[in-house]
PDB file of C-alpha atoms in Angstrom:
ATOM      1  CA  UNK A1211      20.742  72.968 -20.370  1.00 68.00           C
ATOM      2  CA  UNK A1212      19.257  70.170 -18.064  1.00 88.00           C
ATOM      3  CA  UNK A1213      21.852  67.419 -19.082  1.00 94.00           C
ATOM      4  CA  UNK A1214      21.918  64.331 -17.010  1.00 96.00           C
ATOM      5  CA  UNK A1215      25.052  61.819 -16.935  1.00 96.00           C
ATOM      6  CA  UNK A1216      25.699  58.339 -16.211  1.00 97.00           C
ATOM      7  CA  UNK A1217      28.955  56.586 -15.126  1.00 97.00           C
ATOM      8  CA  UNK A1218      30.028  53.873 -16.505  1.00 97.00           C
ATOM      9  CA  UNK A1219      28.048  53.670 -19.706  1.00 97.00           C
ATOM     10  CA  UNK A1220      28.493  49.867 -20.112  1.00 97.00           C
ATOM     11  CA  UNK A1221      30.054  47.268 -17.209  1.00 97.00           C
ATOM     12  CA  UNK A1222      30.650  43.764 -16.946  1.00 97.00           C
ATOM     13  CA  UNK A1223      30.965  42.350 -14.193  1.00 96.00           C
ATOM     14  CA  UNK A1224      31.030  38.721 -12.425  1.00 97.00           C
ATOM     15  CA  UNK A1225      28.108  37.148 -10.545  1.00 97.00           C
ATOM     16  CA  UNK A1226      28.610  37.685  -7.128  1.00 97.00           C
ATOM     17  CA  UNK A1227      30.060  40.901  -7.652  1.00 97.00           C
ATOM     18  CA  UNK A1228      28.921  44.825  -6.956  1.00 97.00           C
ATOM     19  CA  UNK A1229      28.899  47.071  -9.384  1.00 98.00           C
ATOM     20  CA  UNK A1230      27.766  50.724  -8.776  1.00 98.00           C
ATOM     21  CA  UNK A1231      26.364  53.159 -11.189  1.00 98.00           C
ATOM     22  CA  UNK A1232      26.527  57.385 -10.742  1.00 97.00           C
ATOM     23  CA  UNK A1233      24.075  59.677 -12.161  1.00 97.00           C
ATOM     24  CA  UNK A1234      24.593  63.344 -12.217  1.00 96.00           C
ATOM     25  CA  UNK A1235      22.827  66.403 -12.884  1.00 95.00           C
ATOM     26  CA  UNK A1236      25.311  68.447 -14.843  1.00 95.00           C
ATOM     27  CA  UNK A1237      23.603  71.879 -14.687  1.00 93.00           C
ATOM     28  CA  UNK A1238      21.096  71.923 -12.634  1.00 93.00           C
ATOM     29  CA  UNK A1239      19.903  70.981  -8.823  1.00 93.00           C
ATOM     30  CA  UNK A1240      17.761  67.913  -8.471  1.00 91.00           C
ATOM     31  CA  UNK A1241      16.263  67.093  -5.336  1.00 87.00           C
ATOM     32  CA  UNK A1242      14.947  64.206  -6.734  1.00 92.00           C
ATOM     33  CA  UNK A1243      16.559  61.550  -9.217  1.00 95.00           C
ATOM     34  CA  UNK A1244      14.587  58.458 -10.411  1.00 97.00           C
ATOM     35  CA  UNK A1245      16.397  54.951 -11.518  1.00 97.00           C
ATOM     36  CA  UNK A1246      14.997  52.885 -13.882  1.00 97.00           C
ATOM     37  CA  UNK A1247      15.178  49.648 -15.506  1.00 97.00           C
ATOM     38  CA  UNK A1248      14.882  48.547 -19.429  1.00 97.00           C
ATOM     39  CA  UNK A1249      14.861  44.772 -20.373  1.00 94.00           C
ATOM     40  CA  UNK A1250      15.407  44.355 -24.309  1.00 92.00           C
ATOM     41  CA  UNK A1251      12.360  45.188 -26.492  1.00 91.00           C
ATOM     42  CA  UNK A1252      10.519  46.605 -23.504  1.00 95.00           C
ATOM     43  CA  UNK A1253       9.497  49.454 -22.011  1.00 96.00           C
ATOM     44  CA  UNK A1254      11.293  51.607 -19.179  1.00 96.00           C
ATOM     45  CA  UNK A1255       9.845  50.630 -15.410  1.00 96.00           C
ATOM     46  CA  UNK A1256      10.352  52.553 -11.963  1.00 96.00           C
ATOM     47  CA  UNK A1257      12.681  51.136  -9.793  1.00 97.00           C
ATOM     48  CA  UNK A1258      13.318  53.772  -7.536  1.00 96.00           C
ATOM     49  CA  UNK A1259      12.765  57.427  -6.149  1.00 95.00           C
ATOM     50  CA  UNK A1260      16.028  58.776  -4.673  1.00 92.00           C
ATOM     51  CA  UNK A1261      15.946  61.988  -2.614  1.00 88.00           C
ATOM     52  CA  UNK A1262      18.685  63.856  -1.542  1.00 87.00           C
ATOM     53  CA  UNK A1263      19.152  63.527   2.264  1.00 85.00           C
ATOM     54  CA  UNK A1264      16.770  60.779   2.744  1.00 87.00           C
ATOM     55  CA  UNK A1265      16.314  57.067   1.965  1.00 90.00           C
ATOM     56  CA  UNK A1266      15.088  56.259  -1.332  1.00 93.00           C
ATOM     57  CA  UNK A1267      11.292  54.813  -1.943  1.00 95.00           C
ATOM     58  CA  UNK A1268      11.451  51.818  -3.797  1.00 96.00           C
ATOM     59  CA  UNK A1269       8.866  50.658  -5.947  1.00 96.00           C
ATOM     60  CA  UNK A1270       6.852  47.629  -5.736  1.00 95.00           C
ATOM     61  CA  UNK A1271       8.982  43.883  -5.997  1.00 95.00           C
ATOM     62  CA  UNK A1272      12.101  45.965  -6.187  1.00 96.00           C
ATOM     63  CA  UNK A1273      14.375  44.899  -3.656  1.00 94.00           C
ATOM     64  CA  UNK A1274      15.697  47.773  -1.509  1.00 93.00           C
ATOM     65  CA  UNK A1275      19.321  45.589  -0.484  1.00 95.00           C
ATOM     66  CA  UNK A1276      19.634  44.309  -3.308  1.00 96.00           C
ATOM     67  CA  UNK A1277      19.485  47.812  -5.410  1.00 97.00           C
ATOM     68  CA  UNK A1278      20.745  50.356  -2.879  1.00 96.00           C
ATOM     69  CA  UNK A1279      20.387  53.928  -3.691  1.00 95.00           C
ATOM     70  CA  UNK A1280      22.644  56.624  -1.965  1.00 92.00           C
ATOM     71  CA  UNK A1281      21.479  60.304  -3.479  1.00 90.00           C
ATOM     72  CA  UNK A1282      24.535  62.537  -1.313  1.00 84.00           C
ATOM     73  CA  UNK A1283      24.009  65.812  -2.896  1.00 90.00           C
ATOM     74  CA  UNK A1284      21.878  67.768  -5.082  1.00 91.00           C
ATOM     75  CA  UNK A1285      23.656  66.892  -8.029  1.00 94.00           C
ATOM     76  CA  UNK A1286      24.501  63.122  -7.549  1.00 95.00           C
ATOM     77  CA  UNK A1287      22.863  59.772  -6.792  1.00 95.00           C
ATOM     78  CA  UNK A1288      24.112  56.754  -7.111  1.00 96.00           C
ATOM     79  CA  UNK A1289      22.535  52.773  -7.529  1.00 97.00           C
ATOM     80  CA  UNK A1290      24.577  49.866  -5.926  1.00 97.00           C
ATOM     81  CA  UNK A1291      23.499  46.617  -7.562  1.00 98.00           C
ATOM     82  CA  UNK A1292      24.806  44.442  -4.977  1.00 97.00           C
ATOM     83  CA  UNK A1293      25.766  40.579  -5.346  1.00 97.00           C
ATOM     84  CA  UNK A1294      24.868  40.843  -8.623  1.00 97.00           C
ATOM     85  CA  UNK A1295      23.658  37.419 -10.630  1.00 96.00           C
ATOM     86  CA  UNK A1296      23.197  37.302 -14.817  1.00 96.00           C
ATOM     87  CA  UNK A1297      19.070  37.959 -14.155  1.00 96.00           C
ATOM     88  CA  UNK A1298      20.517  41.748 -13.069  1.00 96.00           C
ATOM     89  CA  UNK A1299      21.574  41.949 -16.361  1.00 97.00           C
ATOM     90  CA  UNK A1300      19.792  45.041 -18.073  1.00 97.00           C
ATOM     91  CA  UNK A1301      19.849  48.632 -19.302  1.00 97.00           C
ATOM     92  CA  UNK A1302      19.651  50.968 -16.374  1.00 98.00           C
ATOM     93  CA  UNK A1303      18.776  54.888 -16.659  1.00 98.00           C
ATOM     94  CA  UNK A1304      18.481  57.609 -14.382  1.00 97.00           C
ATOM     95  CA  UNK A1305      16.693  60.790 -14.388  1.00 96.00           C
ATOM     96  CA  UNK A1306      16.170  64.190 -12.470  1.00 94.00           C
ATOM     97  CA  UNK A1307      13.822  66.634 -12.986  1.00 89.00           C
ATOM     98  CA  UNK A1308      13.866  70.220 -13.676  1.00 87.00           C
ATOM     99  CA  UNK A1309      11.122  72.355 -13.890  1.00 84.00           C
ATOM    100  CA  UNK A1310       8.308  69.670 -14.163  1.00 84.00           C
ATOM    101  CA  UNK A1311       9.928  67.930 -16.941  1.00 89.00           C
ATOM    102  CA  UNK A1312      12.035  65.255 -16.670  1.00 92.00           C
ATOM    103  CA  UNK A1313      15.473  64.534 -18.202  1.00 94.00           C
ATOM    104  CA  UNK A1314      17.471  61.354 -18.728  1.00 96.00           C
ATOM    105  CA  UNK A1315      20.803  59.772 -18.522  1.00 96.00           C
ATOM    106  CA  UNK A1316      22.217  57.917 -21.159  1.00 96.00           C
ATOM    107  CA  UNK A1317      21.907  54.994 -19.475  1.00 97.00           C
ATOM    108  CA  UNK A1318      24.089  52.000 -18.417  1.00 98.00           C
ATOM    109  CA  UNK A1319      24.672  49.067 -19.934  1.00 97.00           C
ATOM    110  CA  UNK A1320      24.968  45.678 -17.100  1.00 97.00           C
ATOM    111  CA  UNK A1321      26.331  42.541 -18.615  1.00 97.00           C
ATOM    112  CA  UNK A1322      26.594  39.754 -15.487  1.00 97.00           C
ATOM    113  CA  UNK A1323      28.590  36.919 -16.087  1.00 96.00           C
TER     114      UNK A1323
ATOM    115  CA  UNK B1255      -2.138  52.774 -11.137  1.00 90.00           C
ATOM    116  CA  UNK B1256      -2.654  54.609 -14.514  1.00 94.00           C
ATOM    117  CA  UNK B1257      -2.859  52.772 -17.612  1.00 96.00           C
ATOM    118  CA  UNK B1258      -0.609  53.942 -20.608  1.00 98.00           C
ATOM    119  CA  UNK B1259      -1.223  52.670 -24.048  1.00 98.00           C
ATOM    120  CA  UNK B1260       0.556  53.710 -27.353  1.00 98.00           C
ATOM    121  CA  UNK B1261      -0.328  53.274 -30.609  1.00 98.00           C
ATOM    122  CA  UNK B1262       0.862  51.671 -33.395  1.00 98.00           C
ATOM    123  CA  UNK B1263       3.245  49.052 -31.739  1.00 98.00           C
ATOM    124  CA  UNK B1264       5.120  49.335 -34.829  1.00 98.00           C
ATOM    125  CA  UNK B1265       5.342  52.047 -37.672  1.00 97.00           C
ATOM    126  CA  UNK B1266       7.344  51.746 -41.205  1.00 97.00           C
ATOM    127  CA  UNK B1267       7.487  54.874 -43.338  1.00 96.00           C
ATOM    128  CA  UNK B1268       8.822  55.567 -46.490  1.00 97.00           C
ATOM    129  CA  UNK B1269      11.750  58.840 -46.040  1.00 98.00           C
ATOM    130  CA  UNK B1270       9.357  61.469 -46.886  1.00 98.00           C
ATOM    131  CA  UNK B1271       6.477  60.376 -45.229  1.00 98.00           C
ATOM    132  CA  UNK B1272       4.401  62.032 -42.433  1.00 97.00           C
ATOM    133  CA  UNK B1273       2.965  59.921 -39.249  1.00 97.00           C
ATOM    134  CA  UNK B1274       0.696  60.301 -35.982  1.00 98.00           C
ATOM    135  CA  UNK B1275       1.392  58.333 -32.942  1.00 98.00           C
ATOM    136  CA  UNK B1276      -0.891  57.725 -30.289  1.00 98.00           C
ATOM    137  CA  UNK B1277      -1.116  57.879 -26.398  1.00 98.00           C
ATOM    138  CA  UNK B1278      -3.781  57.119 -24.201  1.00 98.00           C
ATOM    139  CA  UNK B1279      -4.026  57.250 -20.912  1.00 98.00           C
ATOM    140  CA  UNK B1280      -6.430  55.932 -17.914  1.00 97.00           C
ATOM    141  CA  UNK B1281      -6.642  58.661 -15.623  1.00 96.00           C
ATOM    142  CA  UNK B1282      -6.038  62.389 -15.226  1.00 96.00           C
ATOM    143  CA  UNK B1283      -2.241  63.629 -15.775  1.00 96.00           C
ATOM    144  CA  UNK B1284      -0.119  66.574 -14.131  1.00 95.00           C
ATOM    145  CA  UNK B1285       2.577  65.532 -16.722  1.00 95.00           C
ATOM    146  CA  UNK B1286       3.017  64.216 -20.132  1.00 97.00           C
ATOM    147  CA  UNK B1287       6.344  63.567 -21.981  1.00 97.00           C
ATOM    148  CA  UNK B1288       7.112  62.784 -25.397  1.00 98.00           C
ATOM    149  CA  UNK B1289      10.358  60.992 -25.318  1.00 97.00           C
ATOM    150  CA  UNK B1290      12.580  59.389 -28.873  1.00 98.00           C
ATOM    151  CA  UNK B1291      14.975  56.409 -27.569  1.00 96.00           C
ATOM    152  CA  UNK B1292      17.786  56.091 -30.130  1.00 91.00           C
ATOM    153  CA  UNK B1293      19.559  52.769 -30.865  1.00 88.00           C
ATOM    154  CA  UNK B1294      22.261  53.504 -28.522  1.00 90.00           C
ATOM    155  CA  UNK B1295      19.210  53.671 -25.960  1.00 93.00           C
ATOM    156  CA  UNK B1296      19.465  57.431 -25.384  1.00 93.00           C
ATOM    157  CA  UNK B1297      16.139  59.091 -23.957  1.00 95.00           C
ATOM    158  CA  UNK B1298      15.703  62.449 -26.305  1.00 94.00           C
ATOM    159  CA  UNK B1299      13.538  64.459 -24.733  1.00 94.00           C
ATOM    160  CA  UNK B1300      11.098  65.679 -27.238  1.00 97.00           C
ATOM    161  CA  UNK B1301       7.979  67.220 -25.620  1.00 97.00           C
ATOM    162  CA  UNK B1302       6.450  68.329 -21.908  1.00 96.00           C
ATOM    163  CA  UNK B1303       2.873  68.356 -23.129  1.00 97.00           C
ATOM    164  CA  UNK B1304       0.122  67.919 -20.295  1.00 96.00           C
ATOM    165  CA  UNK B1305      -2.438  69.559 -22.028  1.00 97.00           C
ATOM    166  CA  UNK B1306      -2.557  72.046 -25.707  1.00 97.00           C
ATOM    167  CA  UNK B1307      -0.521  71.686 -28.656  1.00 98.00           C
ATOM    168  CA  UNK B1308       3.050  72.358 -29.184  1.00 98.00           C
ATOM    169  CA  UNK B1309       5.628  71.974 -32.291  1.00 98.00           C
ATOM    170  CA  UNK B1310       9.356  71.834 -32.582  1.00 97.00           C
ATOM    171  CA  UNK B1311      10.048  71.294 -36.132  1.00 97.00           C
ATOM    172  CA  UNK B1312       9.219  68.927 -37.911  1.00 98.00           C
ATOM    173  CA  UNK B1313       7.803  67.433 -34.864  1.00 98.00           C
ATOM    174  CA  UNK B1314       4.391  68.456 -32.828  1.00 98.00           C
ATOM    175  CA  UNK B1315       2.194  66.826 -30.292  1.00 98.00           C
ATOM    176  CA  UNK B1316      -1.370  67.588 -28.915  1.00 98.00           C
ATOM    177  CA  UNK B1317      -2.741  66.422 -25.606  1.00 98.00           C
ATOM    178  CA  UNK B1318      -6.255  66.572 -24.550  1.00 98.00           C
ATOM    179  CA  UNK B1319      -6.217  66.110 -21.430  1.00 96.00           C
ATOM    180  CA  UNK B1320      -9.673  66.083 -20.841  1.00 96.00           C
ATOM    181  CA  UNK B1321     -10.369  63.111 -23.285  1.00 97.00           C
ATOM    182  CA  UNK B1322      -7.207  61.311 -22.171  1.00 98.00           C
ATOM    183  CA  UNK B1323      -5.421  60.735 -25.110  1.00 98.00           C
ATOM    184  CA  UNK B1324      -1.637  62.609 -27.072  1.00 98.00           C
ATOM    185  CA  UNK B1325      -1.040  62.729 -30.411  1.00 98.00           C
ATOM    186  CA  UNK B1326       2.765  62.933 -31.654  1.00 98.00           C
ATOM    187  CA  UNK B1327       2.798  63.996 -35.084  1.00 98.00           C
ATOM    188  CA  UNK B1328       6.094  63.661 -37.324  1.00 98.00           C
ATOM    189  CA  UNK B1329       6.303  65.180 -40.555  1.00 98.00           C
ATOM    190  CA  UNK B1330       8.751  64.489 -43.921  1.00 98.00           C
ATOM    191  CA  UNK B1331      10.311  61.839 -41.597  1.00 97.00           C
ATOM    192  CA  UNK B1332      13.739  61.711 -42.106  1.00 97.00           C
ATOM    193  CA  UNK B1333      15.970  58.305 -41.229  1.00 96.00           C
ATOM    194  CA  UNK B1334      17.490  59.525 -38.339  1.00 95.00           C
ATOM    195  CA  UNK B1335      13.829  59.921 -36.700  1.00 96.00           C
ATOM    196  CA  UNK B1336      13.795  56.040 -36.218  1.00 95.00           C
ATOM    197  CA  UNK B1337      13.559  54.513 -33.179  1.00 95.00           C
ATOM    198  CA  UNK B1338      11.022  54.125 -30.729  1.00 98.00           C
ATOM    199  CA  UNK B1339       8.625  56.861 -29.461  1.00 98.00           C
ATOM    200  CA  UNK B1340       7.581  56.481 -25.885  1.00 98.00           C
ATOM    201  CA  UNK B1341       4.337  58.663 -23.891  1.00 98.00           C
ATOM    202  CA  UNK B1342       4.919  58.686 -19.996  1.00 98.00           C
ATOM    203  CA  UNK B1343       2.695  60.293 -17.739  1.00 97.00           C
ATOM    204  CA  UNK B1344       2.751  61.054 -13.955  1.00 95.00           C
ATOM    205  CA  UNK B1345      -0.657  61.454 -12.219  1.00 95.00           C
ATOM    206  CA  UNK B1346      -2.395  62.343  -8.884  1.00 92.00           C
ATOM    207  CA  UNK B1347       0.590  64.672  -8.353  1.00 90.00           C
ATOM    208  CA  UNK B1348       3.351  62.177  -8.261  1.00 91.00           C
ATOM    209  CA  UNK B1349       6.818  63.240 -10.639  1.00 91.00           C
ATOM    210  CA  UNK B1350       7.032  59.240 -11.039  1.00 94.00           C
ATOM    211  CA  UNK B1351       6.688  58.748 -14.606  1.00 95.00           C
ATOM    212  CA  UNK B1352       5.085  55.526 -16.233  1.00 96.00           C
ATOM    213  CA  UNK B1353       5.754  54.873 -19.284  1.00 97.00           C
ATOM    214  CA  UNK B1354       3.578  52.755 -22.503  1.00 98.00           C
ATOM    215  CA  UNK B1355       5.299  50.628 -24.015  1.00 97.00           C
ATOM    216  CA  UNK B1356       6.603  52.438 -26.808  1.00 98.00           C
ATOM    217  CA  UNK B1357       6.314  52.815 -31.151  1.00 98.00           C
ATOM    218  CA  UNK B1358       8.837  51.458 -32.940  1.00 97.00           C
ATOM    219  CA  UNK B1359       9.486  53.749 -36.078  1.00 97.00           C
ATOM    220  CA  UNK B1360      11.535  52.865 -38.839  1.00 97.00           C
ATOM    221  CA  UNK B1361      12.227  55.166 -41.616  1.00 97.00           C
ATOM    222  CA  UNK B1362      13.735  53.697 -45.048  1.00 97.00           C
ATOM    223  CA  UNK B1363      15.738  55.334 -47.047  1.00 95.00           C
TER     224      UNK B1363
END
């Protein structure tokens, strides 16, 4: 149980371009999702809180048009990385929580040209 | 914000060979994960570990919370266990998890 997906696994796309990314919670409800971001070698950091029926909190330097989150149902959010350039390029994971723990996507892969 | 620091940066065993990783953390916690981030970048949920001891295997973990530190301990590591170990934590009743910046474990054959 408590398996989280992500859609596409890897894209490439061209600057300038939009490129969206789903996450979903495969069996179970999640009220709340989280998106993050991993740059090579590093560590995983908070982009975003999305919560189903309401606009998502961003975190801290994270630009809220530039990264919009839509989280329509209990069981799927998605992240819009609009007019994306090659510094947008990274590994980007979602996931929901369950029971106070939290569970992962596998992640998806953003190659900007 | 909360402070998350893991120790060793960087851990090579022989197959065979048991090890402890480290987490230590600033402030008080209301959750604790253990998580093992494969090469294809896959988050592996290993344990949910605010406080006491657990084991799954091979693998166990303590937290005490009230000295602010986790211990993850791997024993007869195997190759597949590399990879790199990370210790998030949420705090002041937040679910937003932060995250050290990982152990890098590799495991030769």
């Amino acid at each position: 149980g408590a398996v989280v997906s992500q859609h596409p696994s890897w894209v490439i796309c061209k600057s300038g371009t939009s490129v969206k990314i789903e996450c979903r919670s495969l069996d179970f409800q999640a009220t709340t999702m989280f998106w993050y971001r991993q740059f090579p070698k590093q560590s995983l950091m908070l982009m975003a809180t999305s919560n189903e029926g309401s606009k998502a909190t961003y975190e801290q330097g994270v630009e809220k048009d530039k990264f919009l989150i839509n989280h329509a149902s209990l069981t799927l959010s998605t992240l819009t990385v609009t007019s994306a350039h090659p510094e947008d390029s990274s590994f980007y994971i979602c996931s929901a929580s369950n029971q106070d723990t939290q569970y992962f996507g596998p992640g998806t892969r953003l190659t900007v040209l | 914000g909360i402070q998350v620091e893991q120790s060793p940066p960087d851990l090579i065993l022989q197959e065979g060979a048991n090890s402890t990783l480290r987490c230590n953390f600033s402030d008080s916690v209301n959750n604790l994960q253990w998580f093992h981030q494969n090469p294809w970048g896959q988050l592996i949920n290993l344990f949910y570990i605010p406080s006491g001891t657990k084991q799954n295997g091979r693998l166990s973990a303590t937290t005490v919370a009230t000295e602010r530190y986790s211990l993850l301990y791997i024993s007869s590591s195997q190759t597949t266990d590399s990879g790199v170990y990370f210790c998030a934590v949420a705090w002041g009743g937040s679910e937003k998890l932060v995250f050290g910046k990982g152990t890098k474990l590799t495991v030769n054959p």
